Amino acid sequence: MAVRQKIRRRRHTKIIATLGPSSSTIEVMARLFQAGADVFRLNFSHGSHEDHAARFALIRELEDRFQRPIGVLADVQGPKLRVGKFSAGRVHLQTGAKFRLDLTATPGDSLRVQLPHPEIIEAASIGSSLLLDDGKLRLRVLHKRADALETEVVVGGPLSDRKGVNVPDVILPIPALTEKDREDLEFAVSHGASYIGLSFVQRPEDVIEAKRLIGGRAWVMAKLEKPQALDNLEEILSLTDAVMVARGDLGVELPPEEVPLAQKRIVRLARQMGKPVVVATQMLESMITAPAPTRAEASDVATAVFDGADAVMLSGETAAGQFPYEAVNMMDRIVARVEQDGGWRSLIDASHTAPQKTTAAAIALASAAIGHTIGAKAIVAFTASGSTALRVARERPVSRIVGLTPDQATARLLSVVWGVHAVVTPDVHSMTEAAHRASKVVLSEGFAARDEEIVVAAGVPFGHSGTTNALRVVTVK
C-alpha cells in the first residue's frame, strides 16, 4: 500500500483556483493542489454540465489520492444584462451624441439598439447612468418612456453585439438566480459542491432565496459586486455563510478609488462576524500570459493577506491562462512570505474585534489566548458542523488550527476557512477520548511531537452542533 503524501500548508490564508480549459486534466489539477490550491472553483458561466461533472469526478479522485478534503466552489452565473445586436455587428458611439435603448428587436445602429430588459427601463430614472462593455462606455438617461430610454453618450467608443450592461445606481427588480442558475445550483449541490457562489447579490432576499433552494446541503457564498449590496452589507453578511469581494463588476460600477475601501470594509465586517471572506478577481491577472506577476499584483495579494482575508482567488490565471501551475505557486509564495513577516501578525492582532458575548465565542477566544501563552503547537477543534472551527478561526490564533470532524462535507467546507487543517475522524464521546484522538491526529499530521502541548476545544455533549463549551490543555502522548 502506497504511503500517503502529507499535504500541509505553510500558511493560514487559503487559495482558490478556478478550473477551466487550462486545468481540466488530473495531472494539471494534481499539480495545482500540490502547489497550494485548497479549493477548486467551477465557473458555471462557462462549460456544460458534462464538463463540470467530469471535473467533480477528478476532484474526488484527487481527494482519494492525497487523503485530504478539497472544497468545491460552484459559481453560478447570475443575471446577465446585455444590449441586442447591431445590423453591422458594431458601431462607434460619439461622446455627446444621443442614443436610444428600446425594446424593439430590430438590429441597432449608431442611433439606437435593443435593450431586452424592460426591468432596466422601468427602474431607471432621469440622470441614471448605464455602463456598457465592462464600463468602457457610459450613458446618462435624459428621457424615459414606457418602452425606451433616451440617453446621452457621456463616454463614447466602439460597441458591438451583446455587450454587457451595468446599472450602478439602480436596484433592479430581478432575482439573483435565473432559471439557468437554479438548474446549475441543483446540479452542483447534487454533485457535492461545498459552496454556491451567488452572483450579483443586491438584497438580503437574494441570499434567503438561495438558502431556501439549497436546503442546508451547501454553504452560500454571497458575491458582492453591486454597489447596492454595500448599502445592505450588514444584513447580507448576517444571512450568508461566506462572502466574496468580487472586484471585477464591483470595479465597473464603483469609481476605482472606492474599490480598495469597499474591500477593506467587507473584509473587516466579515471577520468581525466570523464569516469566511474571499478576495477575488485580477489578483495575478498578468500571469494569464506571463510566467511572473507584476509587482503591483504581488502587493495586491499581500494587501488581502494583511487584511486577514480567509482566502484569495485565481480566476482566468488558472482557468484559461498559459501558466496555471506558476500562478498557484506564485500566490502560495506571496502568501507564505507575508505571513512570515512580523508586521503581518501585528496587523492581524490590531484588527481583531471583540467576540460575541456567548459561551461558544468565549471558549474560542480563550483557546487562542491559552495557545499563545503556553506556545501550544495546535488548537484542535472538534466540530460536527464546522461552527467550532469557524469560531476559533475568527480569533486568528498564533497556534495552528486542526479541525476534527466525522463529516466529510464539513471537512470540505473548512478548506476555505483561515488556518484550518481539516481531518475526517470518527466521532468521540467524551473529553478523555477527545484528548486521546487529538494527540493521535496532531502526531500523525505532523503538528506536534510527544510531550508538547495542544489546546482542545469542543462541545459537550459531542455530536451536537453549535455547543462549543469545553476547553482542555493536553500534553501529546
mmCIF file of N, CA and C in Angstrom, residues 121-231:
data_model
loop_
_atom_site.group_PDB
_atom_site.id
_atom_site.type_symbol
_atom_site.label_atom_id
_atom_site.label_comp_id
_atom_site.label_asym_id
_atom_site.label_seq_id
_atom_site.Cartn_x
_atom_site.Cartn_y
_atom_site.Cartn_z
ATOM 1 N N ILE A 121 -35.485 49.502 -17.940
ATOM 2 C CA ILE A 121 -36.209 50.696 -18.374
ATOM 3 C C ILE A 121 -37.166 51.162 -17.281
ATOM 4 N N GLU A 122 -37.814 50.218 -16.641
ATOM 5 C CA GLU A 122 -38.773 50.563 -15.586
ATOM 6 C C GLU A 122 -38.077 51.163 -14.364
ATOM 7 N N ALA A 123 -36.909 50.617 -14.000
ATOM 8 C CA ALA A 123 -36.246 51.046 -12.761
ATOM 9 C C ALA A 123 -35.421 52.314 -12.932
ATOM 10 N N ALA A 124 -34.962 52.588 -14.162
ATOM 11 C CA ALA A 124 -34.107 53.757 -14.384
ATOM 12 C C ALA A 124 -34.899 55.043 -14.221
ATOM 13 N N SER A 125 -34.181 56.106 -13.954
ATOM 14 C CA SER A 125 -34.814 57.416 -13.830
ATOM 15 C C SER A 125 -33.943 58.447 -14.527
ATOM 16 N N ILE A 126 -34.459 59.653 -14.679
ATOM 17 C CA ILE A 126 -33.690 60.719 -15.324
ATOM 18 C C ILE A 126 -32.400 60.934 -14.536
ATOM 19 N N GLY A 127 -31.280 60.917 -15.257
ATOM 20 C CA GLY A 127 -29.983 61.090 -14.610
ATOM 21 C C GLY A 127 -29.272 59.799 -14.284
ATOM 22 N N SER A 128 -29.972 58.662 -14.374
ATOM 23 C CA SER A 128 -29.325 57.370 -14.110
ATOM 24 C C SER A 128 -28.212 57.115 -15.121
ATOM 25 N N SER A 129 -27.176 56.417 -14.655
ATOM 26 C CA SER A 129 -26.064 56.045 -15.534
ATOM 27 C C SER A 129 -26.212 54.602 -15.979
ATOM 28 N N LEU A 130 -25.842 54.348 -17.228
ATOM 29 C CA LEU A 130 -25.752 52.981 -17.737
ATOM 30 C C LEU A 130 -24.340 52.785 -18.269
ATOM 31 N N LEU A 131 -23.707 51.701 -17.842
ATOM 32 C CA LEU A 131 -22.350 51.390 -18.269
ATOM 33 C C LEU A 131 -22.405 50.217 -19.244
ATOM 34 N N LEU A 132 -21.721 50.339 -20.370
ATOM 35 C CA LEU A 132 -21.717 49.305 -21.389
ATOM 36 C C LEU A 132 -20.315 48.736 -21.561
ATOM 37 N N ASP A 133 -20.257 47.436 -21.888
ATOM 38 C CA ASP A 133 -18.984 46.775 -22.191
ATOM 39 C C ASP A 133 -17.983 46.947 -21.042
ATOM 40 N N ASP A 134 -18.361 46.424 -19.851
ATOM 41 C CA ASP A 134 -17.490 46.476 -18.666
ATOM 42 C C ASP A 134 -17.086 47.901 -18.302
ATOM 43 N N GLY A 135 -17.993 48.842 -18.532
ATOM 44 C CA GLY A 135 -17.752 50.213 -18.109
ATOM 45 C C GLY A 135 -16.957 51.058 -19.077
ATOM 46 N N LYS A 136 -16.631 50.508 -20.256
ATOM 47 C CA LYS A 136 -15.846 51.290 -21.216
ATOM 48 C C LYS A 136 -16.649 52.454 -21.774
ATOM 49 N N LEU A 137 -17.970 52.289 -21.881
ATOM 50 C CA LEU A 137 -18.852 53.354 -22.351
ATOM 51 C C LEU A 137 -19.842 53.717 -21.249
ATOM 52 N N ARG A 138 -20.192 55.002 -21.197
ATOM 53 C CA ARG A 138 -21.129 55.468 -20.172
ATOM 54 C C ARG A 138 -22.226 56.311 -20.827
ATOM 55 N N LEU A 139 -23.466 55.989 -20.482
ATOM 56 C CA LEU A 139 -24.626 56.748 -20.954
ATOM 57 C C LEU A 139 -25.347 57.366 -19.761
ATOM 58 N N ARG A 140 -26.013 58.512 -20.002
ATOM 59 C CA ARG A 140 -26.833 59.137 -18.961
ATOM 60 C C ARG A 140 -28.251 59.287 -19.488
ATOM 61 N N VAL A 141 -29.231 58.867 -18.687
ATOM 62 C CA VAL A 141 -30.622 58.904 -19.112
ATOM 63 C C VAL A 141 -31.121 60.357 -19.131
ATOM 64 N N LEU A 142 -31.653 60.759 -20.320
ATOM 65 C CA LEU A 142 -32.227 62.105 -20.467
ATOM 66 C C LEU A 142 -33.751 62.082 -20.372
ATOM 67 N N HIS A 143 -34.353 61.081 -21.022
ATOM 68 C CA HIS A 143 -35.808 60.953 -21.030
ATOM 69 C C HIS A 143 -36.168 59.483 -20.892
ATOM 70 N N LYS A 144 -37.330 59.236 -20.373
ATOM 71 C CA LYS A 144 -37.774 57.860 -20.145
ATOM 72 C C LYS A 144 -39.181 57.693 -20.687
ATOM 73 N N ARG A 145 -39.382 56.601 -21.470
ATOM 74 C CA ARG A 145 -40.706 56.221 -21.927
ATOM 75 C C ARG A 145 -40.997 54.820 -21.411
ATOM 76 N N ALA A 146 -42.183 54.361 -21.616
ATOM 77 C CA ALA A 146 -42.543 53.025 -21.140
ATOM 78 C C ALA A 146 -41.735 51.945 -21.832
ATOM 79 N N ASP A 147 -41.295 52.219 -23.078
ATOM 80 C CA ASP A 147 -40.596 51.191 -23.852
ATOM 81 C C ASP A 147 -39.191 51.599 -24.276
ATOM 82 N N ALA A 148 -38.668 52.699 -23.727
ATOM 83 C CA ALA A 148 -37.347 53.149 -24.183
ATOM 84 C C ALA A 148 -36.727 54.137 -23.207
ATOM 85 N N LEU A 149 -35.402 54.203 -23.289
ATOM 86 C CA LEU A 149 -34.640 55.217 -22.565
ATOM 87 C C LEU A 149 -33.874 56.044 -23.587
ATOM 88 N N GLU A 150 -34.062 57.359 -23.546
ATOM 89 C CA GLU A 150 -33.282 58.260 -24.385
ATOM 90 C C GLU A 150 -32.081 58.718 -23.560
ATOM 91 N N THR A 151 -30.893 58.500 -24.096
ATOM 92 C CA THR A 151 -29.693 58.781 -23.314
ATOM 93 C C THR A 151 -28.730 59.691 -24.077
ATOM 94 N N GLU A 152 -27.804 60.257 -23.308
ATOM 95 C CA GLU A 152 -26.667 60.982 -23.878
ATOM 96 C C GLU A 152 -25.407 60.146 -23.652
ATOM 97 N N VAL A 153 -24.550 60.082 -24.658
ATOM 98 C CA VAL A 153 -23.287 59.353 -24.538
ATOM 99 C C VAL A 153 -22.297 60.234 -23.784
ATOM 100 N N VAL A 154 -21.998 59.860 -22.562
ATOM 101 C CA VAL A 154 -21.055 60.623 -21.735
ATOM 102 C C VAL A 154 -19.622 60.228 -22.066
ATOM 103 N N VAL A 155 -19.392 58.928 -22.216
ATOM 104 C CA VAL A 155 -18.087 58.411 -22.660
ATOM 105 C C VAL A 155 -18.353 57.475 -23.828
ATOM 106 N N GLY A 156 -17.873 57.849 -25.014
ATOM 107 C CA GLY A 156 -18.131 57.059 -26.204
ATOM 108 C C GLY A 156 -17.067 56.027 -26.490
ATOM 109 N N GLY A 157 -17.265 55.338 -27.624
ATOM 110 C CA GLY A 157 -16.320 54.320 -28.043
ATOM 111 C C GLY A 157 -17.024 53.248 -28.852
ATOM 112 N N PRO A 158 -16.288 52.206 -29.269
ATOM 113 C CA PRO A 158 -16.894 51.130 -30.052
ATOM 114 C C PRO A 158 -17.798 50.249 -29.187
ATOM 115 N N LEU A 159 -18.905 49.809 -29.785
ATOM 116 C CA LEU A 159 -19.851 48.941 -29.083
ATOM 117 C C LEU A 159 -20.316 47.869 -30.061
ATOM 118 N N SER A 160 -20.204 46.613 -29.670
ATOM 119 C CA SER A 160 -20.572 45.514 -30.556
ATOM 120 C C SER A 160 -21.720 44.702 -29.957
ATOM 121 N N ASP A 161 -22.139 43.688 -30.707
ATOM 122 C CA ASP A 161 -23.290 42.874 -30.323
ATOM 123 C C ASP A 161 -23.164 42.302 -28.921
ATOM 124 N N ARG A 162 -24.290 42.305 -28.195
ATOM 125 C CA ARG A 162 -24.466 41.563 -26.950
ATOM 126 C C ARG A 162 -23.503 41.965 -25.835
ATOM 127 N N LYS A 163 -23.016 43.179 -25.858
ATOM 128 C CA LYS A 163 -22.139 43.626 -24.776
ATOM 129 C C LYS A 163 -22.953 43.865 -23.496
ATOM 130 N N GLY A 164 -22.282 43.708 -22.366
ATOM 131 C CA GLY A 164 -22.958 43.789 -21.079
ATOM 132 C C GLY A 164 -23.383 45.190 -20.704
ATOM 133 N N VAL A 165 -24.408 45.232 -19.848
ATOM 134 C CA VAL A 165 -24.938 46.489 -19.335
ATOM 135 C C VAL A 165 -24.878 46.450 -17.809
ATOM 136 N N ASN A 166 -24.326 47.490 -17.221
ATOM 137 C CA ASN A 166 -24.332 47.645 -15.766
ATOM 138 C C ASN A 166 -25.107 48.912 -15.411
ATOM 139 N N VAL A 167 -25.891 48.820 -14.346
ATOM 140 C CA VAL A 167 -26.676 49.973 -13.887
ATOM 141 C C VAL A 167 -26.288 50.214 -12.426
ATOM 142 N N PRO A 168 -25.251 51.025 -12.192
ATOM 143 C CA PRO A 168 -24.668 51.098 -10.843
ATOM 144 C C PRO A 168 -25.532 51.751 -9.790
ATOM 145 N N ASP A 169 -26.397 52.695 -10.181
ATOM 146 C CA ASP A 169 -27.112 53.467 -9.160
ATOM 147 C C ASP A 169 -28.594 53.128 -9.080
ATOM 148 N N VAL A 170 -28.948 51.903 -9.519
ATOM 149 C CA VAL A 170 -30.345 51.481 -9.504
ATOM 150 C C VAL A 170 -30.437 50.068 -8.950
ATOM 151 N N ILE A 171 -31.360 49.837 -8.017
ATOM 152 C CA ILE A 171 -31.666 48.468 -7.590
ATOM 153 C C ILE A 171 -32.654 47.885 -8.578
ATOM 154 N N LEU A 172 -32.235 46.841 -9.270
ATOM 155 C CA LEU A 172 -33.085 46.252 -10.301
ATOM 156 C C LEU A 172 -34.007 45.199 -9.697
ATOM 157 N N PRO A 173 -35.259 45.192 -10.070
ATOM 158 C CA PRO A 173 -36.221 44.226 -9.515
ATOM 159 C C PRO A 173 -36.106 42.867 -10.202
ATOM 160 N N ILE A 174 -34.908 42.310 -10.151
ATOM 161 C CA ILE A 174 -34.681 40.992 -10.754
ATOM 162 C C ILE A 174 -34.047 40.094 -9.713
ATOM 163 N N PRO A 175 -34.379 38.806 -9.732
ATOM 164 C CA PRO A 175 -33.786 37.890 -8.755
ATOM 165 C C PRO A 175 -32.323 37.623 -9.060
ATOM 166 N N ALA A 176 -31.549 37.302 -8.030
ATOM 167 C CA ALA A 176 -30.135 36.974 -8.240
ATOM 168 C C ALA A 176 -29.984 35.634 -8.940
ATOM 169 N N LEU A 177 -31.003 34.793 -8.902
ATOM 170 C CA LEU A 177 -30.938 33.466 -9.504
ATOM 171 C C LEU A 177 -31.876 33.384 -10.706
ATOM 172 N N THR A 178 -31.321 33.144 -11.889
ATOM 173 C CA THR A 178 -32.117 32.917 -13.085
ATOM 174 C C THR A 178 -32.541 31.444 -13.132
ATOM 175 N N GLU A 179 -33.331 31.101 -14.133
ATOM 176 C CA GLU A 179 -33.729 29.703 -14.290
ATOM 177 C C GLU A 179 -32.510 28.821 -14.529
ATOM 178 N N LYS A 180 -31.571 29.316 -15.328
ATOM 179 C CA LYS A 180 -30.318 28.579 -15.548
ATOM 180 C C LYS A 180 -29.563 28.387 -14.233
ATOM 181 N N ASP A 181 -29.509 29.446 -13.416
ATOM 182 C CA ASP A 181 -28.820 29.353 -12.128
ATOM 183 C C ASP A 181 -29.442 28.287 -11.237
ATOM 184 N N ARG A 182 -30.763 28.202 -11.243
ATOM 185 C CA ARG A 182 -31.451 27.215 -10.405
ATOM 186 C C ARG A 182 -31.096 25.795 -10.840
ATOM 187 N N GLU A 183 -31.040 25.585 -12.143
ATOM 188 C CA GLU A 183 -30.638 24.267 -12.645
ATOM 189 C C GLU A 183 -29.177 23.976 -12.298
ATOM 190 N N ASP A 184 -28.316 24.977 -12.481
ATOM 191 C CA ASP A 184 -26.895 24.798 -12.164
ATOM 192 C C ASP A 184 -26.687 24.559 -10.671
ATOM 193 N N LEU A 185 -27.424 25.296 -9.854
ATOM 194 C CA LEU A 185 -27.321 25.152 -8.402
ATOM 195 C C LEU A 185 -27.677 23.728 -7.980
ATOM 196 N N GLU A 186 -28.797 23.227 -8.475
ATOM 197 C CA GLU A 186 -29.220 21.877 -8.101
ATOM 198 C C GLU A 186 -28.210 20.839 -8.583
ATOM 199 N N PHE A 187 -27.687 21.038 -9.780
ATOM 200 C CA PHE A 187 -26.665 20.129 -10.311
ATOM 201 C C PHE A 187 -25.430 20.138 -9.405
ATOM 202 N N ALA A 188 -24.958 21.342 -9.059
ATOM 203 C CA ALA A 188 -23.737 21.459 -8.260
ATOM 204 C C ALA A 188 -23.903 20.846 -6.876
ATOM 205 N N VAL A 189 -25.028 21.135 -6.230
ATOM 206 C CA VAL A 189 -25.265 20.602 -4.889
ATOM 207 C C VAL A 189 -25.377 19.077 -4.930
ATOM 208 N N SER A 190 -26.044 18.559 -5.953
ATOM 209 C CA SER A 190 -26.198 17.104 -6.055
ATOM 210 C C SER A 190 -24.870 16.402 -6.310
ATOM 211 N N HIS A 191 -23.884 17.146 -6.822
ATOM 212 C CA HIS A 191 -22.555 16.573 -7.047
ATOM 213 C C HIS A 191 -21.594 16.865 -5.891
ATOM 214 N N GLY A 192 -22.109 17.454 -4.823
ATOM 215 C CA GLY A 192 -21.292 17.631 -3.628
ATOM 216 C C GLY A 192 -20.530 18.927 -3.523
ATOM 217 N N ALA A 193 -20.978 19.983 -4.208
ATOM 218 C CA ALA A 193 -20.319 21.283 -4.055
ATOM 219 C C ALA A 193 -20.421 21.750 -2.609
ATOM 220 N N SER A 194 -19.345 22.324 -2.109
ATOM 221 C CA SER A 194 -19.324 22.826 -0.732
ATOM 222 C C SER A 194 -19.951 24.216 -0.633
ATOM 223 N N TYR A 195 -19.654 25.039 -1.622
ATOM 224 C CA TYR A 195 -20.112 26.423 -1.621
ATOM 225 C C TYR A 195 -20.813 26.733 -2.940
ATOM 226 N N ILE A 196 -21.880 27.515 -2.868
ATOM 227 C CA ILE A 196 -22.532 28.053 -4.051
ATOM 228 C C ILE A 196 -22.225 29.548 -4.094
ATOM 229 N N GLY A 197 -21.488 29.962 -5.108
ATOM 230 C CA GLY A 197 -21.194 31.380 -5.288
ATOM 231 C C GLY A 197 -22.395 32.076 -5.898
ATOM 232 N N LEU A 198 -23.002 32.979 -5.160
ATOM 233 C CA LEU A 198 -24.236 33.655 -5.574
ATOM 234 C C LEU A 198 -23.878 35.011 -6.173
ATOM 235 N N SER A 199 -24.040 35.128 -7.504
ATOM 236 C CA SER A 199 -23.600 36.323 -8.219
ATOM 237 C C SER A 199 -24.605 37.458 -8.128
ATOM 238 N N PHE A 200 -24.084 38.679 -8.188
ATOM 239 C CA PHE A 200 -24.882 39.903 -8.286
ATOM 240 C C PHE A 200 -25.914 40.035 -7.168
ATOM 241 N N VAL A 201 -25.491 39.714 -5.949
ATOM 242 C CA VAL A 201 -26.368 39.911 -4.790
ATOM 243 C C VAL A 201 -26.625 41.408 -4.612
ATOM 244 N N GLN A 202 -27.887 41.772 -4.494
ATOM 245 C CA GLN A 202 -28.252 43.166 -4.227
ATOM 246 C C GLN A 202 -28.915 43.333 -2.871
ATOM 247 N N ARG A 203 -29.720 42.317 -2.492
ATOM 248 C CA ARG A 203 -30.580 42.454 -1.318
ATOM 249 C C ARG A 203 -30.476 41.213 -0.437
ATOM 250 N N PRO A 204 -30.811 41.335 0.830
ATOM 251 C CA PRO A 204 -30.840 40.152 1.701
ATOM 252 C C PRO A 204 -31.742 39.046 1.161
ATOM 253 N N GLU A 205 -32.830 39.433 0.478
ATOM 254 C CA GLU A 205 -33.759 38.438 -0.061
ATOM 255 C C GLU A 205 -33.090 37.497 -1.056
ATOM 256 N N ASP A 206 -32.048 37.983 -1.748
ATOM 257 C CA ASP A 206 -31.329 37.129 -2.696
ATOM 258 C C ASP A 206 -30.675 35.952 -1.972
ATOM 259 N N VAL A 207 -30.087 36.225 -0.813
ATOM 260 C CA VAL A 207 -29.438 35.173 -0.031
ATOM 261 C C VAL A 207 -30.473 34.215 0.541
ATOM 262 N N ILE A 208 -31.575 34.771 1.022
ATOM 263 C CA ILE A 208 -32.635 33.938 1.611
ATOM 264 C C ILE A 208 -33.165 32.947 0.580
ATOM 265 N N GLU A 209 -33.375 33.400 -0.655
ATOM 266 C CA GLU A 209 -33.895 32.526 -1.701
ATOM 267 C C GLU A 209 -32.903 31.405 -2.026
ATOM 268 N N ALA A 210 -31.620 31.750 -2.129
ATOM 269 C CA ALA A 210 -30.604 30.732 -2.422
ATOM 270 C C ALA A 210 -30.536 29.690 -1.309
ATOM 271 N N LYS A 211 -30.600 30.131 -0.078
ATOM 272 C CA LYS A 211 -30.532 29.185 1.042
ATOM 273 C C LYS A 211 -31.761 28.292 1.073
ATOM 274 N N ARG A 212 -32.897 28.836 0.675
ATOM 275 C CA ARG A 212 -34.114 28.023 0.625
ATOM 276 C C ARG A 212 -33.946 26.896 -0.394
ATOM 277 N N LEU A 213 -33.393 27.214 -1.546
ATOM 278 C CA LEU A 213 -33.211 26.214 -2.598
ATOM 279 C C LEU A 213 -32.160 25.179 -2.215
ATOM 280 N N ILE A 214 -31.116 25.612 -1.537
ATOM 281 C CA ILE A 214 -30.024 24.708 -1.166
ATOM 282 C C ILE A 214 -30.429 23.793 -0.021
ATOM 283 N N GLY A 215 -31.219 24.311 0.888
ATOM 284 C CA GLY A 215 -31.727 23.487 1.982
ATOM 285 C C GLY A 215 -30.646 22.894 2.871
ATOM 286 N N GLY A 216 -29.593 23.645 3.144
ATOM 287 C CA GLY A 216 -28.560 23.187 4.061
ATOM 288 C C GLY A 216 -27.568 22.214 3.461
ATOM 289 N N ARG A 217 -27.656 21.937 2.158
ATOM 290 C CA ARG A 217 -26.757 20.961 1.538
ATOM 291 C C ARG A 217 -25.400 21.561 1.172
ATOM 292 N N ALA A 218 -25.291 22.867 1.188
ATOM 293 C CA ALA A 218 -24.035 23.569 0.910
ATOM 294 C C ALA A 218 -24.129 24.933 1.577
ATOM 295 N N TRP A 219 -23.006 25.640 1.621
ATOM 296 C CA TRP A 219 -22.999 26.997 2.159
ATOM 297 C C TRP A 219 -23.104 28.000 1.023
ATOM 298 N N VAL A 220 -23.784 29.102 1.281
ATOM 299 C CA VAL A 220 -23.900 30.182 0.311
ATOM 300 C C VAL A 220 -22.720 31.138 0.480
ATOM 301 N N MET A 221 -22.061 31.450 -0.636
ATOM 302 C CA MET A 221 -21.023 32.481 -0.646
ATOM 303 C C MET A 221 -21.554 33.651 -1.483
ATOM 304 N N ALA A 222 -21.974 34.704 -0.801
ATOM 305 C CA ALA A 222 -22.525 35.867 -1.495
ATOM 306 C C ALA A 222 -21.400 36.651 -2.150
ATOM 307 N N LYS A 223 -21.520 36.851 -3.461
ATOM 308 C CA LYS A 223 -20.524 37.631 -4.194
ATOM 309 C C LYS A 223 -20.976 39.085 -4.216
ATOM 310 N N LEU A 224 -20.165 39.940 -3.664
ATOM 311 C CA LEU A 224 -20.516 41.355 -3.580
ATOM 312 C C LEU A 224 -19.884 42.082 -4.752
ATOM 313 N N GLU A 225 -20.698 42.380 -5.766
ATOM 314 C CA GLU A 225 -20.213 43.038 -6.976
ATOM 315 C C GLU A 225 -21.162 44.137 -7.439
ATOM 316 N N LYS A 226 -22.139 44.491 -6.585
ATOM 317 C CA LYS A 226 -23.067 45.578 -6.864
ATOM 318 C C LYS A 226 -22.979 46.606 -5.740
ATOM 319 N N PRO A 227 -22.922 47.893 -6.066
ATOM 320 C CA PRO A 227 -22.900 48.907 -5.003
ATOM 321 C C PRO A 227 -24.079 48.790 -4.052
ATOM 322 N N GLN A 228 -25.234 48.328 -4.577
ATOM 323 C CA GLN A 228 -26.421 48.203 -3.724
ATOM 324 C C GLN A 228 -26.195 47.201 -2.596
ATOM 325 N N ALA A 229 -25.344 46.196 -2.842
ATOM 326 C CA ALA A 229 -25.049 45.225 -1.792
ATOM 327 C C ALA A 229 -24.332 45.887 -0.626
ATOM 328 N N LEU A 230 -23.515 46.888 -0.922
ATOM 329 C CA LEU A 230 -22.803 47.581 0.148
ATOM 330 C C LEU A 230 -23.768 48.363 1.037
ATOM 331 N N ASP A 231 -24.884 48.802 0.460
ATOM 332 C CA ASP A 231 -25.886 49.511 1.258
ATOM 333 C C ASP A 231 -26.591 48.575 2.237
#
